[in-house]
Short mmCIF file of C-alpha atoms and ligand atoms in Angstrom, two decimals:
data_model
loop_
_atom_site.label_atom_id
_atom_site.label_comp_id
_atom_site.label_asym_id
_atom_site.label_seq_id
_atom_site.Cartn_x
_atom_site.Cartn_y
_atom_site.Cartn_z
CA MET A 251 87.97 83.11 46.96
CA ALA A 252 86.36 80.47 44.76
CA THR A 253 84.54 83.07 42.72
CA THR A 254 87.71 85.05 42.10
CA LEU A 255 89.52 82.12 40.48
CA SER A 256 86.45 81.17 38.48
CA GLU A 257 86.34 84.78 37.34
CA ALA A 258 89.74 84.29 35.72
CA TYR A 259 88.60 81.17 33.85
CA ARG A 260 85.20 82.51 32.80
CA ASN A 261 86.60 84.09 29.62
CA HIS A 262 87.90 80.73 28.43
CA PRO A 263 84.92 78.35 28.35
CA LEU A 264 85.64 74.74 27.34
CA HIS A 265 83.59 72.44 25.11
CA LEU A 266 81.71 69.77 27.03
CA HIS A 267 83.77 67.00 25.41
CA HIS A 268 86.80 68.51 27.13
CA ILE A 269 85.02 68.34 30.48
CA ILE A 270 83.05 65.08 30.57
CA PRO A 271 85.36 62.15 31.35
CA LEU A 272 85.04 58.71 29.81
CA ASP A 273 83.04 56.24 31.88
CA PHE A 274 86.10 54.12 32.63
CA SER A 275 84.07 51.50 34.51
CA SER A 276 82.59 50.24 31.23
CA ILE A 277 85.81 50.25 29.15
CA ARG A 278 87.86 47.09 28.44
CA THR A 279 90.08 48.27 25.55
CA LEU A 280 91.92 51.52 24.91
CA PRO A 281 89.79 53.74 22.63
CA GLU A 282 91.63 55.59 19.80
CA SER A 283 90.58 58.87 21.44
CA HIS A 284 92.85 57.95 24.38
CA ALA A 285 95.71 56.32 22.45
CA TRP A 286 98.84 58.46 22.56
CA SER A 287 101.82 57.63 20.37
CA GLU A 288 104.12 54.76 21.37
CA SER A 289 106.98 57.23 21.76
CA ASN A 290 105.47 58.11 25.11
CA ASP A 291 106.78 54.69 26.16
CA SER A 292 110.32 54.83 24.76
CA ASP A 293 111.14 58.17 26.38
CA ASN A 294 109.68 56.76 29.53
CA ILE A 295 111.23 56.17 32.92
CA ILE A 296 114.99 56.48 33.14
CA SER A 297 116.79 53.75 35.02
CA TYR A 298 117.36 54.27 38.73
CA ASN A 299 120.35 56.41 39.53
CA GLU A 300 121.19 57.69 43.00
CA SER A 301 122.18 61.17 41.78
CA LEU A 302 118.91 61.40 39.88
CA SER A 303 116.56 60.99 42.79
CA ILE A 304 114.43 63.84 44.01
CA PRO A 305 115.72 65.17 47.38
CA ILE A 306 113.92 64.08 50.53
CA ILE A 307 113.92 66.91 53.07
CA ASP A 308 113.10 66.68 56.77
CA LEU A 309 111.10 69.75 57.76
CA MET A 310 112.44 69.44 61.32
CA ASP A 311 116.05 69.66 60.13
CA PRO A 312 117.65 72.96 61.26
CA TYR A 313 118.99 73.39 57.69
CA ALA A 314 115.64 72.67 56.03
CA MET A 315 115.39 76.15 54.53
CA GLU A 316 118.73 75.89 52.69
CA GLN A 317 117.94 72.35 51.54
CA ILE A 318 114.55 73.43 50.23
CA GLY A 319 116.11 76.39 48.39
CA LEU A 320 118.75 74.20 46.77
CA ALA A 321 116.16 71.59 45.76
CA CYS A 322 114.04 74.34 44.17
CA GLU A 323 117.09 75.51 42.23
CA GLU A 324 118.11 72.10 41.01
CA TRP A 325 114.77 70.31 40.62
CA GLY A 326 111.84 72.63 41.25
CA VAL A 327 110.48 69.81 43.38
CA PHE A 328 111.28 67.95 46.60
CA GLN A 329 109.83 65.33 48.92
CA LEU A 330 108.99 66.37 52.45
CA LYS A 331 108.97 64.28 55.62
CA ASN A 332 108.08 65.30 59.16
CA HIS A 333 105.70 67.77 57.56
CA GLY A 334 103.38 67.86 60.57
CA ILE A 335 100.15 66.87 58.78
CA PRO A 336 98.39 64.25 60.95
CA LEU A 337 98.15 60.86 59.23
CA SER A 338 94.44 60.64 60.07
CA VAL A 339 93.72 63.81 58.06
CA ILE A 340 95.43 62.31 55.01
CA GLU A 341 93.78 58.91 55.47
CA GLU A 342 90.32 60.43 55.63
CA VAL A 343 90.79 62.41 52.46
CA GLU A 344 91.96 59.20 50.73
CA VAL A 345 88.88 57.27 51.89
CA GLU A 346 86.49 60.03 50.78
CA SER A 347 88.25 60.50 47.48
CA LYS A 348 88.05 56.77 46.68
CA LYS A 349 84.35 56.85 47.60
CA LEU A 350 83.78 59.77 45.25
CA PHE A 351 85.49 58.32 42.18
CA SER A 352 83.90 54.89 42.60
CA LEU A 353 80.39 56.36 42.23
CA PRO A 354 78.44 55.61 39.03
CA ALA A 355 79.19 58.11 36.24
CA GLU A 356 75.73 59.71 36.33
CA GLN A 357 76.17 60.56 39.99
CA LYS A 358 79.55 62.24 39.47
CA LEU A 359 78.18 64.17 36.49
CA LYS A 360 75.82 65.99 38.88
CA ALA A 361 78.88 67.98 39.96
CA LEU A 362 80.26 68.48 36.44
CA ARG A 363 82.42 71.59 36.11
CA SER A 364 80.69 74.28 34.10
CA PRO A 365 82.30 75.26 30.74
CA GLY A 366 83.76 78.49 32.14
CA GLY A 367 84.21 77.22 35.71
CA ALA A 368 87.21 76.30 37.81
CA THR A 369 85.63 73.86 40.26
CA GLY A 370 83.73 70.57 40.02
CA TYR A 371 84.14 67.14 38.44
CA GLY A 372 85.73 66.60 35.05
CA ARG A 373 88.77 66.21 32.84
CA ALA A 374 91.90 68.27 33.57
CA ARG A 375 91.57 71.88 32.45
CA ILE A 376 94.56 71.46 30.15
CA SER A 377 92.74 68.82 28.05
CA PRO A 378 92.10 71.04 24.96
CA PHE A 379 95.84 71.55 24.44
CA PHE A 380 96.45 67.90 23.64
CA PRO A 381 95.33 65.84 20.64
CA LYS A 382 94.27 62.87 22.81
CA TYR A 383 92.34 62.51 26.04
CA MET A 384 93.95 61.59 29.33
CA TRP A 385 93.30 58.47 31.40
CA HIS A 386 92.13 60.52 34.32
CA GLU A 387 89.23 62.04 36.25
CA GLY A 388 89.50 65.04 38.55
CA PHE A 389 87.49 66.93 41.11
CA THR A 390 88.48 70.52 41.97
CA PHE A 391 87.20 72.67 44.80
CA MET A 392 88.01 75.65 46.97
CA GLY A 393 86.87 76.18 50.53
CA SER A 394 83.75 74.25 51.39
CA SER A 395 82.83 71.91 48.60
CA GLY A 396 79.35 72.94 47.50
CA ASP A 397 79.67 70.49 44.61
CA ALA A 398 79.69 67.56 47.05
CA LYS A 399 76.15 68.53 48.07
CA LYS A 400 75.04 68.06 44.45
CA ILE A 401 76.36 64.49 44.57
CA TRP A 402 75.23 63.58 48.09
CA PRO A 403 72.34 65.95 48.98
CA LYS A 404 72.09 64.38 52.46
CA ASP A 405 75.38 62.62 53.18
CA TYR A 406 77.91 65.24 52.15
CA GLU A 407 79.15 66.01 55.65
CA LYS A 408 81.85 63.36 55.99
CA PHE A 409 83.29 64.26 52.62
CA CYS A 410 83.20 68.01 53.33
CA ASP A 411 84.70 67.64 56.81
CA ALA A 412 87.58 65.55 55.46
CA MET A 413 88.30 68.05 52.69
CA GLU A 414 88.05 71.06 55.00
CA ASN A 415 90.45 69.52 57.52
CA TYR A 416 92.84 68.67 54.73
CA GLN A 417 92.74 72.20 53.33
CA LYS A 418 93.26 73.70 56.77
CA GLN A 419 96.36 71.60 57.36
CA MET A 420 97.69 72.12 53.84
CA LYS A 421 97.32 75.88 54.18
CA ILE A 422 99.38 75.91 57.38
CA LEU A 423 102.12 73.86 55.73
CA ALA A 424 102.04 75.94 52.53
CA GLU A 425 102.48 79.12 54.58
CA LYS A 426 105.43 77.65 56.45
CA LEU A 427 107.12 76.56 53.22
CA SER A 428 106.38 79.88 51.49
CA HIS A 429 108.01 81.85 54.32
CA MET A 430 111.09 79.64 54.13
CA ILE A 431 111.31 79.92 50.36
CA LEU A 432 110.84 83.71 50.33
CA ASN A 433 113.49 83.98 53.03
CA PHE A 434 115.84 81.83 50.98
CA LEU A 435 115.31 84.07 47.97
CA GLY A 436 116.04 87.08 50.14
CA ILE A 437 112.70 88.62 49.28
CA LYS A 438 112.19 89.59 52.91
CA ASN A 439 115.32 91.76 52.72
CA CYS A 440 114.30 93.66 49.62
CA SER A 441 112.76 97.09 49.97
CA SER A 442 108.98 96.98 50.30
CA SER A 443 108.93 93.29 49.41
CA SER A 444 107.62 92.01 52.75
CA GLU A 445 104.73 94.41 52.15
CA GLU A 446 104.12 92.86 48.77
CA ASN A 447 104.16 89.33 50.10
CA LYS A 448 101.60 89.89 52.82
CA TRP A 449 99.30 87.42 51.08
CA VAL A 450 101.34 84.58 52.63
CA GLY A 451 99.54 83.75 55.86
CA SER A 452 96.54 85.96 55.12
CA THR A 453 93.02 85.01 54.09
CA ASN A 454 93.67 86.86 50.84
CA HIS A 455 95.19 83.97 48.91
CA ILE A 456 94.09 81.18 46.56
CA GLY A 457 93.96 77.67 47.99
CA ALA A 458 92.49 74.93 45.80
CA ILE A 459 92.29 71.17 46.07
CA GLN A 460 92.46 68.84 43.10
CA LEU A 461 91.54 65.19 43.67
CA ASN A 462 92.97 63.04 40.87
CA PHE A 463 91.99 59.51 39.89
CA TYR A 464 93.82 57.32 37.35
CA PRO A 465 91.87 54.09 36.74
CA CYS A 466 93.63 50.84 35.69
CA CYS A 467 94.40 51.06 31.99
CA PRO A 468 94.29 48.17 29.47
CA GLU A 469 97.27 49.56 27.50
CA PRO A 470 99.24 51.83 29.84
CA ASN A 471 102.17 52.31 27.42
CA ARG A 472 99.92 54.00 24.89
CA ALA A 473 97.95 56.07 27.38
CA MET A 474 98.69 59.22 29.40
CA GLY A 475 97.42 59.84 32.94
CA LEU A 476 98.11 63.55 33.07
CA ALA A 477 99.92 65.22 30.18
CA PRO A 478 103.14 67.22 30.78
CA HIS A 479 102.40 70.54 32.49
CA THR A 480 103.64 72.98 35.09
CA ASP A 481 101.26 74.13 37.82
CA THR A 482 100.08 77.74 37.78
CA SER A 483 100.38 78.03 41.57
CA PHE A 484 103.09 79.58 43.75
CA LEU A 485 103.62 76.10 45.14
CA THR A 486 101.78 72.79 45.11
CA ILE A 487 101.73 70.16 47.86
CA LEU A 488 100.81 66.66 46.70
CA HIS A 489 99.86 63.47 48.48
CA GLN A 490 99.96 60.36 46.28
CA THR A 491 98.69 56.88 47.13
CA LEU A 492 101.16 54.01 46.92
CA THR A 493 101.03 53.55 43.12
CA ASN A 494 103.89 54.87 40.96
CA GLY A 495 103.20 57.19 38.05
CA LEU A 496 104.35 60.75 38.75
CA GLN A 497 107.40 61.86 36.77
CA ILE A 498 109.41 65.09 36.59
CA PHE A 499 111.26 66.25 33.51
CA LYS A 500 114.94 66.92 34.03
CA ASP A 501 116.93 68.53 31.23
CA GLY A 502 119.56 66.16 29.92
CA SER A 503 118.08 63.16 31.74
CA GLY A 504 114.46 62.84 30.69
CA TRP A 505 111.51 61.79 32.85
CA VAL A 506 112.52 61.00 36.42
CA PRO A 507 109.99 59.11 38.57
CA ILE A 508 108.90 60.42 41.97
CA ASN A 509 107.62 57.23 43.48
CA PRO A 510 105.52 57.45 46.64
CA ASN A 511 107.27 57.18 50.00
CA PRO A 512 105.12 56.58 53.08
CA ASN A 513 104.49 59.70 55.19
CA THR A 514 106.13 61.89 52.57
CA LEU A 515 104.54 64.70 50.57
CA VAL A 516 105.73 66.02 47.22
CA VAL A 517 106.17 69.80 46.94
CA ASN A 518 106.70 71.45 43.57
CA ILE A 519 107.10 75.05 42.59
CA GLY A 520 104.53 76.55 40.26
CA ASP A 521 104.80 79.18 37.52
CA ILE A 522 104.16 82.09 39.91
CA LEU A 523 107.13 81.24 42.12
CA TYR A 524 109.22 80.44 39.05
CA ILE A 525 108.53 83.97 37.76
CA MET A 526 109.16 85.55 41.18
CA SER A 527 112.48 83.71 41.46
CA ASN A 528 113.40 85.29 38.10
CA ALA A 529 113.94 81.76 36.75
CA ARG A 530 116.52 81.04 39.47
CA PHE A 531 114.36 78.08 40.49
CA HIS A 532 113.76 75.17 38.18
CA CYS A 533 110.42 74.98 36.46
CA ALA A 534 108.88 71.65 37.46
CA LEU A 535 107.41 70.12 34.29
CA HIS A 536 105.64 66.93 35.33
CA ARG A 537 103.28 64.25 34.05
CA VAL A 538 101.59 61.07 35.24
CA VAL A 539 101.79 57.66 33.53
CA VAL A 540 99.23 54.94 34.21
CA ASN A 541 99.19 51.34 35.30
CA LYS A 542 97.56 48.15 34.08
CA THR A 543 96.66 46.62 37.42
CA LYS A 544 96.74 49.40 40.00
CA GLN A 545 94.48 52.39 40.34
CA ARG A 546 96.17 55.60 41.39
CA TYR A 547 94.86 58.53 43.43
CA SER A 548 96.49 61.83 44.31
CA MET A 549 95.40 64.96 46.15
CA ALA A 550 97.04 68.24 45.19
CA TYR A 551 96.81 71.52 47.11
CA PHE A 552 97.55 74.60 45.01
CA TYR A 553 98.61 77.65 46.97
CA GLY A 554 99.17 81.13 45.60
CA PRO A 555 98.46 84.86 45.79
CA PRO A 556 95.01 86.37 45.03
CA ILE A 557 94.15 87.11 41.40
CA ASP A 558 94.76 90.87 41.62
CA TYR A 559 98.29 90.37 43.00
CA VAL A 560 101.07 91.65 40.76
CA ILE A 561 103.68 88.95 40.14
CA SER A 562 107.06 90.48 39.51
CA PRO A 563 110.50 88.87 39.40
CA LEU A 564 112.78 89.37 42.38
CA VAL A 565 115.84 91.05 41.00
CA ILE A 566 119.02 91.09 43.06
CA ASN A 567 122.54 92.32 42.31
CA SER A 568 121.39 94.32 39.30
CA HIS A 569 120.23 91.19 37.50
CA VAL A 570 117.88 91.88 34.63
CA PRO A 571 114.22 90.87 35.15
CA ARG A 572 113.47 87.96 32.84
CA PHE A 573 109.70 88.41 32.93
CA HIS A 574 107.28 91.30 32.62
CA ALA A 575 105.34 91.97 35.82
CA LEU A 576 101.66 91.08 35.53
CA THR A 577 98.67 90.17 37.69
CA VAL A 578 97.79 86.57 38.52
CA LYS A 579 94.56 87.05 36.57
CA ASP A 580 96.43 88.19 33.46
CA TYR A 581 98.81 85.28 33.75
CA ILE A 582 95.91 82.80 34.05
CA ASN A 583 94.38 84.37 30.94
CA ILE A 584 97.61 84.05 28.98
CA LYS A 585 98.07 80.46 30.13
CA ALA A 586 94.49 79.57 29.22
CA LYS A 587 95.41 80.47 25.64
CA ASN A 588 99.05 79.32 25.48
CA LEU A 589 99.61 76.68 28.19
CA GLY A 590 103.35 75.80 27.99
CA GLY A 591 104.04 78.90 25.93
CA ALA A 592 102.79 81.25 28.65
CA LEU A 593 106.19 81.73 30.29
CA SER A 594 107.96 82.62 27.06
CA PHE A 595 105.03 84.89 26.22
CA ILE A 596 105.81 87.06 29.26
CA SER A 597 109.58 86.77 28.88
CA THR A 598 111.36 90.14 28.55
CA THR A 599 113.40 88.77 25.66
CA SER A 600 110.38 87.70 23.58
CA LYS A 601 108.46 90.10 21.37
CA ASN A 602 104.99 89.08 22.51
CA ILE A 603 104.17 91.91 24.90
C1 LIG B 194 93.82 76.19 40.96
C2 LIG B 194 93.95 75.68 39.77
C3 LIG B 194 95.20 74.99 39.26
C4 LIG B 194 94.70 74.25 38.05
C5 LIG B 194 93.72 75.22 37.52
C6 LIG B 194 92.89 75.60 38.75
C7 LIG B 194 91.96 74.43 39.06
C8 LIG B 194 92.49 73.08 38.55
C9 LIG B 194 94.02 72.94 38.54
C10 LIG B 194 94.56 71.84 37.62
C11 LIG B 194 94.70 70.46 38.26
C12 LIG B 194 95.29 69.44 37.25
C13 LIG B 194 96.47 70.00 36.49
C14 LIG B 194 96.17 71.43 36.00
C15 LIG B 194 97.29 71.91 35.09
C16 LIG B 194 94.77 71.45 35.37
O1 LIG B 194 94.50 71.19 34.23
O2 LIG B 194 93.86 71.74 36.37
C17 LIG B 194 95.93 72.32 37.20
C18 LIG B 194 95.71 73.82 36.98
C19 LIG B 194 96.95 74.68 36.93
O3 LIG B 194 97.88 74.53 37.72
O4 LIG B 194 96.97 75.53 36.05
O1 LIG B 195 98.70 62.79 40.26
C1 LIG B 195 99.79 63.30 40.45
O2 LIG B 195 100.70 62.72 41.06
C2 LIG B 195 100.09 64.70 39.95
C3 LIG B 195 98.87 65.56 39.84
C4 LIG B 195 99.18 66.90 39.27
O3 LIG B 195 100.19 67.12 38.67
C5 LIG B 195 98.21 68.00 39.47
O4 LIG B 195 97.12 67.78 40.04
O5 LIG B 195 98.54 69.13 39.06
FE1 LIG B 196 100.50 69.27 38.40
#
């Protein structure tokens, strides 16, 4: 599984300066390399407005499927309560993640992501697309975290157990949500489509964890935690610690905050589901802003089909497909070169293909 995703990234090696994070522990002022324009502040958080808050859905609600479908159409993202993930599993992953990021830089660098790799410690993979660096460190892994053994040759077990339990639980939840979403889209009722979506609930899928850390920042209004992006996944499930920062872009409104709610996970649709929904769902462009006094941590689980799976738009009622069908691997390759332009690159109305 891990090797298959790395295979897709191998053709797009990054320069080391786009992988090695700043040693934030020794920094007291914002370096020019991390100073984004002030405009990032003025287009910032919109004022609170009831109709502009991301839906909170109770997974135990008998109408959860319809509510999830509607939230995907309007927002591309929703908050989920009664999700069934034991609190202890989430708490442990938080403890281990905090332990990891508080290590001295040289220790973390032992697990540095390789230039063409998908897993390990480093800056976000999207870093080369932006003129400035982000105020962020990340650690990506799939399955058992071999990279943790490089950091703690003897004491890796607690970390690995916590991450494995978390992945196990996240996978179960991701499968449940995927079934509901595919049902909502009516994919189950299309000819041969249940065949095509056999990856949901099988071992033949991609499941990856991204631990994110946003240190306190001396000038948060001029810095960026994680630059605007959509996830490549089918769907992403995110746990955030109690510090604000995540925002979703809503056409006509601007950046809408998704502030943490206790016992609530954030679920957003990724590019793969956006394509499969034939753009019926909203594409969840999101970013993270940083804080002067509070550190922020988040743990994302990316769930999606295997890299040889052919993504094709679900077309109902003689609607025209808005995207060319292509494999996950091809899409990852296109995105590695175009980032935000990847979706228009595969659009049936553009002249790129
Ligand atoms: C399984 C995934 C999903 C990846 C790529 C690969 C490993 C790391 C993930 C992230 C995590 C941080 C944001 C993002 C945009 C990034 O830079 O790295 C994500 C990206 C994607 O959704 O494309
Ligand atoms: O830190 C967050 O809240 C969001 C992280 C994120 O967008 C990602 O890991 O893809
Ligand atoms: Fe994301």
